[in-house]
Backbone atoms as SQL, in Angstrom:
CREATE TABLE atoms (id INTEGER PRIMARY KEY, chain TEXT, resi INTEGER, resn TEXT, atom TEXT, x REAL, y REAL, z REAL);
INSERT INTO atoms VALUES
  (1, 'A', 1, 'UNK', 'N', -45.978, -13.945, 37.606),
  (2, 'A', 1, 'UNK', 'CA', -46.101, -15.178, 36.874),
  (3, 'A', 1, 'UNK', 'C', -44.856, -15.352, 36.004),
  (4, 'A', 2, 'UNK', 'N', -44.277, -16.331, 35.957),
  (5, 'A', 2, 'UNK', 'CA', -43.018, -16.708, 35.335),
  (6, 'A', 2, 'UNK', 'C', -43.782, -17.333, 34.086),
  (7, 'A', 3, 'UNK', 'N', -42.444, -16.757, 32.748),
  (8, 'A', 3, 'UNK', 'CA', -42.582, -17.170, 31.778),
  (9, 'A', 3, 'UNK', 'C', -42.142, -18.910, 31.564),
  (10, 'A', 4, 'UNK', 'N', -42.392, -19.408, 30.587),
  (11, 'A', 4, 'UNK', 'CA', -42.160, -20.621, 30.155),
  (12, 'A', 4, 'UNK', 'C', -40.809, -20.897, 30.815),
  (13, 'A', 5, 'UNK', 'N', -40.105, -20.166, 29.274),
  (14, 'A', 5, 'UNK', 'CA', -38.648, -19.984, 29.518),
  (15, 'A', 5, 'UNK', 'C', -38.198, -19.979, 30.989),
  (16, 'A', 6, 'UNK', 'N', -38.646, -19.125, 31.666),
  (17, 'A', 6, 'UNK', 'CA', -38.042, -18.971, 33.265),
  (18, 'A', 6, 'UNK', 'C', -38.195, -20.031, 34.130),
  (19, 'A', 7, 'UNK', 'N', -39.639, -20.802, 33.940),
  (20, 'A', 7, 'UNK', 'CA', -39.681, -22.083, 34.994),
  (21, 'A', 7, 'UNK', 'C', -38.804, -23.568, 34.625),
  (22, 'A', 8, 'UNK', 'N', -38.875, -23.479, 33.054),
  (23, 'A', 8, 'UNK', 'CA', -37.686, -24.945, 32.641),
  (24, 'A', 8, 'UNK', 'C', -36.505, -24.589, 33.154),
  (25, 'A', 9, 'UNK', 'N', -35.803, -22.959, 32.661),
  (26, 'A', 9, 'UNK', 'CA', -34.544, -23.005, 33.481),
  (27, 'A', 9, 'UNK', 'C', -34.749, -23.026, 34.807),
  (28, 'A', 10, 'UNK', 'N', -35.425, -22.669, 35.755),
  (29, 'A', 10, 'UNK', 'CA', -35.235, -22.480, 37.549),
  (30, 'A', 10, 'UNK', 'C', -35.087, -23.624, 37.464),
  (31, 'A', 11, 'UNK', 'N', -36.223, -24.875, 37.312),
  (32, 'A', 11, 'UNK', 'CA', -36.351, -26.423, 37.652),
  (33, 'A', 11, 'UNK', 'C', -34.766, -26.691, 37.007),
  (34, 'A', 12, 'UNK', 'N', -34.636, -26.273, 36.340),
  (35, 'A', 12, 'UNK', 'CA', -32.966, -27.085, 35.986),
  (36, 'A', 12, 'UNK', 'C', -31.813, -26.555, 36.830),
  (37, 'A', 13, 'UNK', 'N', -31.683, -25.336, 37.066),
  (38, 'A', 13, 'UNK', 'CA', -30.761, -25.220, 38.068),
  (39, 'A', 13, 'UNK', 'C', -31.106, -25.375, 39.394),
  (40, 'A', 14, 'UNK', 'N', -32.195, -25.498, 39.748),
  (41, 'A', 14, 'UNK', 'CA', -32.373, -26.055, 40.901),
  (42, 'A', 14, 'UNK', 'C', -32.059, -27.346, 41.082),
  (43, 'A', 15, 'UNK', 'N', -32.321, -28.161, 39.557),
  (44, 'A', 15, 'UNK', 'CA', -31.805, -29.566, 39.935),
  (45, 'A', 15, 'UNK', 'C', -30.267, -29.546, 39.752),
  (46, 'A', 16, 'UNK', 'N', -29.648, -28.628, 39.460),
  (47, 'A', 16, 'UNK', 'CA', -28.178, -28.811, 39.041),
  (48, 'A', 16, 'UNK', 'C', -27.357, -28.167, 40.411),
  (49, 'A', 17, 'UNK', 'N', -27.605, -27.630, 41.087),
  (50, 'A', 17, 'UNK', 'CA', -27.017, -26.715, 42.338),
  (51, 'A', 17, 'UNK', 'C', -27.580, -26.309, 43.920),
  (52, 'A', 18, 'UNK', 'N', -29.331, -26.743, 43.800),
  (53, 'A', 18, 'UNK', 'CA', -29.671, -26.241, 44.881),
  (54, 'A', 18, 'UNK', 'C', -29.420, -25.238, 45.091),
  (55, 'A', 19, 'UNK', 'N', -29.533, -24.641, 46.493),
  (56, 'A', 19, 'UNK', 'CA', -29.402, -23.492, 46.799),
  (57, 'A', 19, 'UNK', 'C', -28.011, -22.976, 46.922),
  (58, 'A', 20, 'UNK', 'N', -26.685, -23.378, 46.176),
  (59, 'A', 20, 'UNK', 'CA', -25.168, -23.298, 45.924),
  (60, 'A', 20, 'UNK', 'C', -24.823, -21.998, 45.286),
  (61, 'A', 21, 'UNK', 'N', -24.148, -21.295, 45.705),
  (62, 'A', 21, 'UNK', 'CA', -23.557, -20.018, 44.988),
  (63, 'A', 21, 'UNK', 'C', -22.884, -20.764, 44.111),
  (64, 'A', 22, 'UNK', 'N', -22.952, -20.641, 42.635),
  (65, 'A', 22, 'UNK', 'CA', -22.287, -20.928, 41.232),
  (66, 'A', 22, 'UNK', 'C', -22.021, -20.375, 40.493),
  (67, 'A', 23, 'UNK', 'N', -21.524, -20.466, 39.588),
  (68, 'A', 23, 'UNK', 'CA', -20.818, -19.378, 38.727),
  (69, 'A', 23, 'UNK', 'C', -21.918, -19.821, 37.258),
  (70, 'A', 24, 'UNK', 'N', -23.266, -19.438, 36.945),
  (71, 'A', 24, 'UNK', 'CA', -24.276, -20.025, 36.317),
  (72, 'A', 24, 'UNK', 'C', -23.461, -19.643, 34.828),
  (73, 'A', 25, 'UNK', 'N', -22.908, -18.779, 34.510),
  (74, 'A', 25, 'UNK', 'CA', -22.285, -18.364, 33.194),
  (75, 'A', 25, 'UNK', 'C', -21.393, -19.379, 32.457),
  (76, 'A', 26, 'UNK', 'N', -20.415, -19.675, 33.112),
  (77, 'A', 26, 'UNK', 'CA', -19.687, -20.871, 32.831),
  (78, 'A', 26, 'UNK', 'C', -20.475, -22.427, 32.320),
  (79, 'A', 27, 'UNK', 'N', -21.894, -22.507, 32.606),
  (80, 'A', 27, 'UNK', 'CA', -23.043, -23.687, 32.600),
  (81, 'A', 27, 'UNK', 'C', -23.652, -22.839, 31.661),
  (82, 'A', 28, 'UNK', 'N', -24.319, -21.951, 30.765),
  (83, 'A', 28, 'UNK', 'CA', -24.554, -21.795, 30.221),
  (84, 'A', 28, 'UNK', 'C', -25.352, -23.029, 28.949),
  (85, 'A', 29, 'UNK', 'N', -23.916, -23.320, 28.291),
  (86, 'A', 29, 'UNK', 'CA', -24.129, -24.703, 26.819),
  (87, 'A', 29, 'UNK', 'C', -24.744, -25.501, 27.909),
  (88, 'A', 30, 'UNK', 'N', -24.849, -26.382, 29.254),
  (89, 'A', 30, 'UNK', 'CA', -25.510, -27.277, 29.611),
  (90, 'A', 30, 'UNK', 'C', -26.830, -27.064, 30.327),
  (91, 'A', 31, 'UNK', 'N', -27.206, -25.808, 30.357),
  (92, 'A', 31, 'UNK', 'CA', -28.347, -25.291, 30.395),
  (93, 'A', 31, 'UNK', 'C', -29.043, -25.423, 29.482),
  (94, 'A', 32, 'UNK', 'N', -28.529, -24.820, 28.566),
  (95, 'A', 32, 'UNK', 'CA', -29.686, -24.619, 27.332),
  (96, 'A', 32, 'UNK', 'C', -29.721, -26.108, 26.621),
  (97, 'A', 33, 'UNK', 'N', -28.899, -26.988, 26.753),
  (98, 'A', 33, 'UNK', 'CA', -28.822, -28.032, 26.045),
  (99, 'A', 33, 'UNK', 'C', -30.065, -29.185, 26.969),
  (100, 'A', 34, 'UNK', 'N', -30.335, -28.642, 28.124),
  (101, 'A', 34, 'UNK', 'CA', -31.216, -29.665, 29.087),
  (102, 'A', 34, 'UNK', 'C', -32.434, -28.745, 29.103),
  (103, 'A', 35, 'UNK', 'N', -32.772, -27.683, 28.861),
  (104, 'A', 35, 'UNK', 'CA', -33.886, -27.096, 28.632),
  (105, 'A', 35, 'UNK', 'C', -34.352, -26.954, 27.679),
  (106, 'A', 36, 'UNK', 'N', -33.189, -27.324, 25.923),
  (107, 'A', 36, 'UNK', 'CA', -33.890, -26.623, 24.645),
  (108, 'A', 36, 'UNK', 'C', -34.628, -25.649, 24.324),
  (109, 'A', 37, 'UNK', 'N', -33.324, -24.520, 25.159),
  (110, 'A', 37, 'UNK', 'CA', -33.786, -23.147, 25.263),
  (111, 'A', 37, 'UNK', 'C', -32.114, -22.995, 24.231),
  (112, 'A', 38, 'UNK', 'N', -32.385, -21.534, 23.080),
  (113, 'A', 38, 'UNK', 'CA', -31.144, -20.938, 22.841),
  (114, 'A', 38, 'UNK', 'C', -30.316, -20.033, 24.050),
  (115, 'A', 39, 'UNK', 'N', -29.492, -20.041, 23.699),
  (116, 'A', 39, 'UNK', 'CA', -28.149, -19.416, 24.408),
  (117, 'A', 39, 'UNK', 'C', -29.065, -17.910, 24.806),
  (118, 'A', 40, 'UNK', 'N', -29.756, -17.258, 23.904),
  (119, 'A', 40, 'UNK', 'CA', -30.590, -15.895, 24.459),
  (120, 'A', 40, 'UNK', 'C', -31.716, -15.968, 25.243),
  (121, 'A', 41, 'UNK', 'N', -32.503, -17.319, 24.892),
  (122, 'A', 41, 'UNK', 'CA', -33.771, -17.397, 25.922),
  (123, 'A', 41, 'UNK', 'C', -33.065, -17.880, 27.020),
  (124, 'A', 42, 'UNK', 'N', -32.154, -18.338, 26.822),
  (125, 'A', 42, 'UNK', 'CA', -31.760, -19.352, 28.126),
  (126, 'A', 42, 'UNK', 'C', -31.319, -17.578, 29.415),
  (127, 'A', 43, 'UNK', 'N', -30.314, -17.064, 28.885),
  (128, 'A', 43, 'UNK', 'CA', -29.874, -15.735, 29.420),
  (129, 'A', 43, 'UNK', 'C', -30.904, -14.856, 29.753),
  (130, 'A', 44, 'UNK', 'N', -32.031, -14.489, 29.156),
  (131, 'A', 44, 'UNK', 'CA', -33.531, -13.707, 29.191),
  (132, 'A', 44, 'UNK', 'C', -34.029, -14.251, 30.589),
  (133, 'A', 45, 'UNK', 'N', -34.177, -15.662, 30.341),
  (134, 'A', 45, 'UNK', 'CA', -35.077, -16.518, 31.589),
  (135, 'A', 45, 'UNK', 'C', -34.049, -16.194, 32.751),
  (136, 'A', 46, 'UNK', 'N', -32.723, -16.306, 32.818),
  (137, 'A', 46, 'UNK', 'CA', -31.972, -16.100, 33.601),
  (138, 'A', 46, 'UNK', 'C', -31.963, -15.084, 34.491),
  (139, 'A', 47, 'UNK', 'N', -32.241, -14.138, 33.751),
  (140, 'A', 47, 'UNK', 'CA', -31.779, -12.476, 33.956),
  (141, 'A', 47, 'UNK', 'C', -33.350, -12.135, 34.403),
  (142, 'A', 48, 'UNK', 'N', -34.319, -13.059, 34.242),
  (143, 'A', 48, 'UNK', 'CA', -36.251, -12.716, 34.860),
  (144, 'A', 48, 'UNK', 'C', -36.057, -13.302, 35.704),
  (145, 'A', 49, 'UNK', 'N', -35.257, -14.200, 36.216),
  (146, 'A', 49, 'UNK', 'CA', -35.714, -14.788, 37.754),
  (147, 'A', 49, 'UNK', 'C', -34.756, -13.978, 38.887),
  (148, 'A', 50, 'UNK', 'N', -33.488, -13.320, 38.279),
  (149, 'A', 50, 'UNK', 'CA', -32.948, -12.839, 39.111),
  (150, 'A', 50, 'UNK', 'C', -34.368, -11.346, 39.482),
  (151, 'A', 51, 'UNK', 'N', -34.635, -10.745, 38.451),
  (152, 'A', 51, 'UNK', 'CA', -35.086, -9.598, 38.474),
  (153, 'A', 51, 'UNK', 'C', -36.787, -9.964, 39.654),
  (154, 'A', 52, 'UNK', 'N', -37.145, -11.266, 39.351),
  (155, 'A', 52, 'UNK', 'CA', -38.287, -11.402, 40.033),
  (156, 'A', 52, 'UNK', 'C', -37.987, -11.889, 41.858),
  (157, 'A', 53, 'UNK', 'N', -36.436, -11.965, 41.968),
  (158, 'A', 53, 'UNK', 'CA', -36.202, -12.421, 42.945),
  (159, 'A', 53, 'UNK', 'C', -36.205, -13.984, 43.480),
  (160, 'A', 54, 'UNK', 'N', -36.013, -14.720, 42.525),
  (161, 'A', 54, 'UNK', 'CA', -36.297, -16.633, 42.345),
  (162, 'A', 54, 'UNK', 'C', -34.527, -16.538, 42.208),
  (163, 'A', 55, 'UNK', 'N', -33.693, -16.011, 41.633),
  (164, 'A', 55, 'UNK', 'CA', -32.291, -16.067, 41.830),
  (165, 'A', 55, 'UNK', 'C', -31.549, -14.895, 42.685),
  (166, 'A', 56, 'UNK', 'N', -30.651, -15.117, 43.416),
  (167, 'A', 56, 'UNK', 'CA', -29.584, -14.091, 44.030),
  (168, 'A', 56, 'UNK', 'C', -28.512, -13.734, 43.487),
  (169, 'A', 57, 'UNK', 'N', -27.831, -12.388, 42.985),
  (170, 'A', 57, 'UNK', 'CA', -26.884, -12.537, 41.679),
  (171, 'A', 57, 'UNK', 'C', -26.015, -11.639, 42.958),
  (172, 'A', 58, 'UNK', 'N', -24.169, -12.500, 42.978),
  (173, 'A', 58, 'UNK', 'CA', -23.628, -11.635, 43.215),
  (174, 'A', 58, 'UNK', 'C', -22.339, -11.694, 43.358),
  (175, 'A', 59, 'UNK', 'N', -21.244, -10.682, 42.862),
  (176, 'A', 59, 'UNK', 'CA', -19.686, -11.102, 42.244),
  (177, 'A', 59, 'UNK', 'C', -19.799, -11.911, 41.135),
  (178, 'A', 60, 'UNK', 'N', -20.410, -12.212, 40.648),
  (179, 'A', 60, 'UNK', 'CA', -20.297, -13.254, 39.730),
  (180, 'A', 60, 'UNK', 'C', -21.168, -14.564, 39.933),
  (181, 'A', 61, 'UNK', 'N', -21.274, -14.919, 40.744),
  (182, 'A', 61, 'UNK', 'CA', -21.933, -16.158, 41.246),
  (183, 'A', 61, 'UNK', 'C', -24.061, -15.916, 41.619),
  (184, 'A', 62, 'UNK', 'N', -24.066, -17.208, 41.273),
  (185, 'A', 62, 'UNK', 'CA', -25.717, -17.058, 41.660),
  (186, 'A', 62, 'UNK', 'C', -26.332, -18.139, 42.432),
  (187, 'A', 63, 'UNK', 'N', -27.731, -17.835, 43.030),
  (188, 'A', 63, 'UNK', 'CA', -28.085, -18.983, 43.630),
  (189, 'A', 63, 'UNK', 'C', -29.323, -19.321, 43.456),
  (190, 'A', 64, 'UNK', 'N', -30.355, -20.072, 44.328),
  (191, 'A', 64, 'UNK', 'CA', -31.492, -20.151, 43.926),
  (192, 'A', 64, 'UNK', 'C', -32.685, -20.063, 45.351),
  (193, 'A', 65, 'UNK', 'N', -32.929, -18.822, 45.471),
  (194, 'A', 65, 'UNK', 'CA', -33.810, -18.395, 46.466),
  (195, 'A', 65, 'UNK', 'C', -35.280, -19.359, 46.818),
  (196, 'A', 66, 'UNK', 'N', -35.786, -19.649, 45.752),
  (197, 'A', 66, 'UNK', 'CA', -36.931, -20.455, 45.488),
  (198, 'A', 66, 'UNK', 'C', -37.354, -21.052, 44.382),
  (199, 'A', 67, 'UNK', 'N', -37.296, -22.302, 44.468),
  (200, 'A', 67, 'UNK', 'CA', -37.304, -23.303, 43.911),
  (201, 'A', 67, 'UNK', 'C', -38.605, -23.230, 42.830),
  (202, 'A', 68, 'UNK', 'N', -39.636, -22.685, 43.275),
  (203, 'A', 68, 'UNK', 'CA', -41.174, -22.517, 42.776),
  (204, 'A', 68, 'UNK', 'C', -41.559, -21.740, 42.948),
  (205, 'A', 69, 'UNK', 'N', -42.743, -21.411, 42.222),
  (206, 'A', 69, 'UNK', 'CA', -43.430, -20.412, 42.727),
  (207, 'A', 69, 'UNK', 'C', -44.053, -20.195, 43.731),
  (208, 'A', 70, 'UNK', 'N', -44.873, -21.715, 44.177),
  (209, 'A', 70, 'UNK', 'CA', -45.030, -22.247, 45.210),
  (210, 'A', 70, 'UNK', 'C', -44.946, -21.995, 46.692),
  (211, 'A', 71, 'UNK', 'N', -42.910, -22.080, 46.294),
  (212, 'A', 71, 'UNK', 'CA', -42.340, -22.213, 47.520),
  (213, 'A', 71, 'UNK', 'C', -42.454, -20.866, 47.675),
  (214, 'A', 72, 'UNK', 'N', -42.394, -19.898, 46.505),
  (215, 'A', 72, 'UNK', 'CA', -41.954, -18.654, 47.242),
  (216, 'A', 72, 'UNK', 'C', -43.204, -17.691, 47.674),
  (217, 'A', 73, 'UNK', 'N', -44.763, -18.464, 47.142),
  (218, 'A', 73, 'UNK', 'CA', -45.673, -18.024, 47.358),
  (219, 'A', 73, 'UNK', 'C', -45.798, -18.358, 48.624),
  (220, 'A', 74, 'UNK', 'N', -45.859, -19.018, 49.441),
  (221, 'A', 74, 'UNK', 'CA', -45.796, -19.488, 50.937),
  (222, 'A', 74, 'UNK', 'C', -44.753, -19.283, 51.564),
  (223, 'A', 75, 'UNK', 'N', -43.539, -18.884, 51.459),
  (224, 'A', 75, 'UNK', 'CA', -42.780, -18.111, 52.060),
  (225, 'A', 75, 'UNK', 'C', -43.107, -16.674, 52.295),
  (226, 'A', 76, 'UNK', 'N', -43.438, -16.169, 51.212),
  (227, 'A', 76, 'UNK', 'CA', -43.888, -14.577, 51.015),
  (228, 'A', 76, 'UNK', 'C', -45.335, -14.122, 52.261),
  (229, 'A', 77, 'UNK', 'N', -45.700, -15.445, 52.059),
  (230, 'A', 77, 'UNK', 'CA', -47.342, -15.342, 52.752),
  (231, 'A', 77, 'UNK', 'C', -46.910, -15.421, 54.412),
  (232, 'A', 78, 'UNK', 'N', -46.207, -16.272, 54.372),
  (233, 'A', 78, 'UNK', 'CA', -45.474, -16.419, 56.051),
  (234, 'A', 78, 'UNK', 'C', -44.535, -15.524, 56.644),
  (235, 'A', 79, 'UNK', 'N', -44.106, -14.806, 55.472),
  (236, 'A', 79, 'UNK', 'CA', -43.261, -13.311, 56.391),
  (237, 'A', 79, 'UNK', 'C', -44.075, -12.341, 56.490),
  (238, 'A', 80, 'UNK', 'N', -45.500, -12.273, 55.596),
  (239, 'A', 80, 'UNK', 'CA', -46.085, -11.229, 55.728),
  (240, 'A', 80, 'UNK', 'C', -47.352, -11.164, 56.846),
  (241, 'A', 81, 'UNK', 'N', -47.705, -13.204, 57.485),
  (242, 'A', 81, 'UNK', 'CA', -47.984, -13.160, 58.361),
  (243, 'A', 81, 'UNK', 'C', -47.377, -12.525, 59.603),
  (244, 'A', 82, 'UNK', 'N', -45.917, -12.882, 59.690),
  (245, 'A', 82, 'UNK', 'CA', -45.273, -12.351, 61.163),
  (246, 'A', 82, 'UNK', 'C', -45.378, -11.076, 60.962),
  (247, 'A', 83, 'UNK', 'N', -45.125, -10.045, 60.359),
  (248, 'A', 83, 'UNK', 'CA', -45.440, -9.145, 60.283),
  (249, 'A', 83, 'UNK', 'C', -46.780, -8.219, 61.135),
  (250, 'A', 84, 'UNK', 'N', -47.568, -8.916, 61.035),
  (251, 'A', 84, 'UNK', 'CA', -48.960, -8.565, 61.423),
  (252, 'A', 84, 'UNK', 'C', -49.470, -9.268, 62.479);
């Protein structure tokens, strides 16, 4: 379950990049300024979606694996169908 913090930022970089490798650090001030999250919640929420797997972190750049929880609850459910 994603915190507060974590779902205003995903919905915002999802609306800001889609699924785009970006350099999310550099966006930072226009993050937090469209979420009215501080510069630390904004980085916290950041650093929980990579860790929950909702972002891809790498060289520097990030992306956005799943948009929702949603999406990634029915993705998750459909690989674990083929599976079986």
């Amino acid at each position: 379950m994603l915190s507060d913090d974590a779902r205003k930022v995903l919905l915002i970089v999802w609306s800001m990049y889609r699924s785009e490798w970006a350099n999310y650090t550099k966006d930072i001030p226009v993050i937090c300024r469209r979420s009215g999250r501080t510069e630390r919640r904004a980085r916290d929420a950041l650093n929980e979606l990579v860790k929950l797997g909702y972002l891809e972190h790498k060289e520097g750049h990030t992306r956005v694996l799943f948009a929702s929880e949603l999406q990634r609850e029915k993705q998750m459910t459909a690989a674990w169908r083929d599976r079986y």
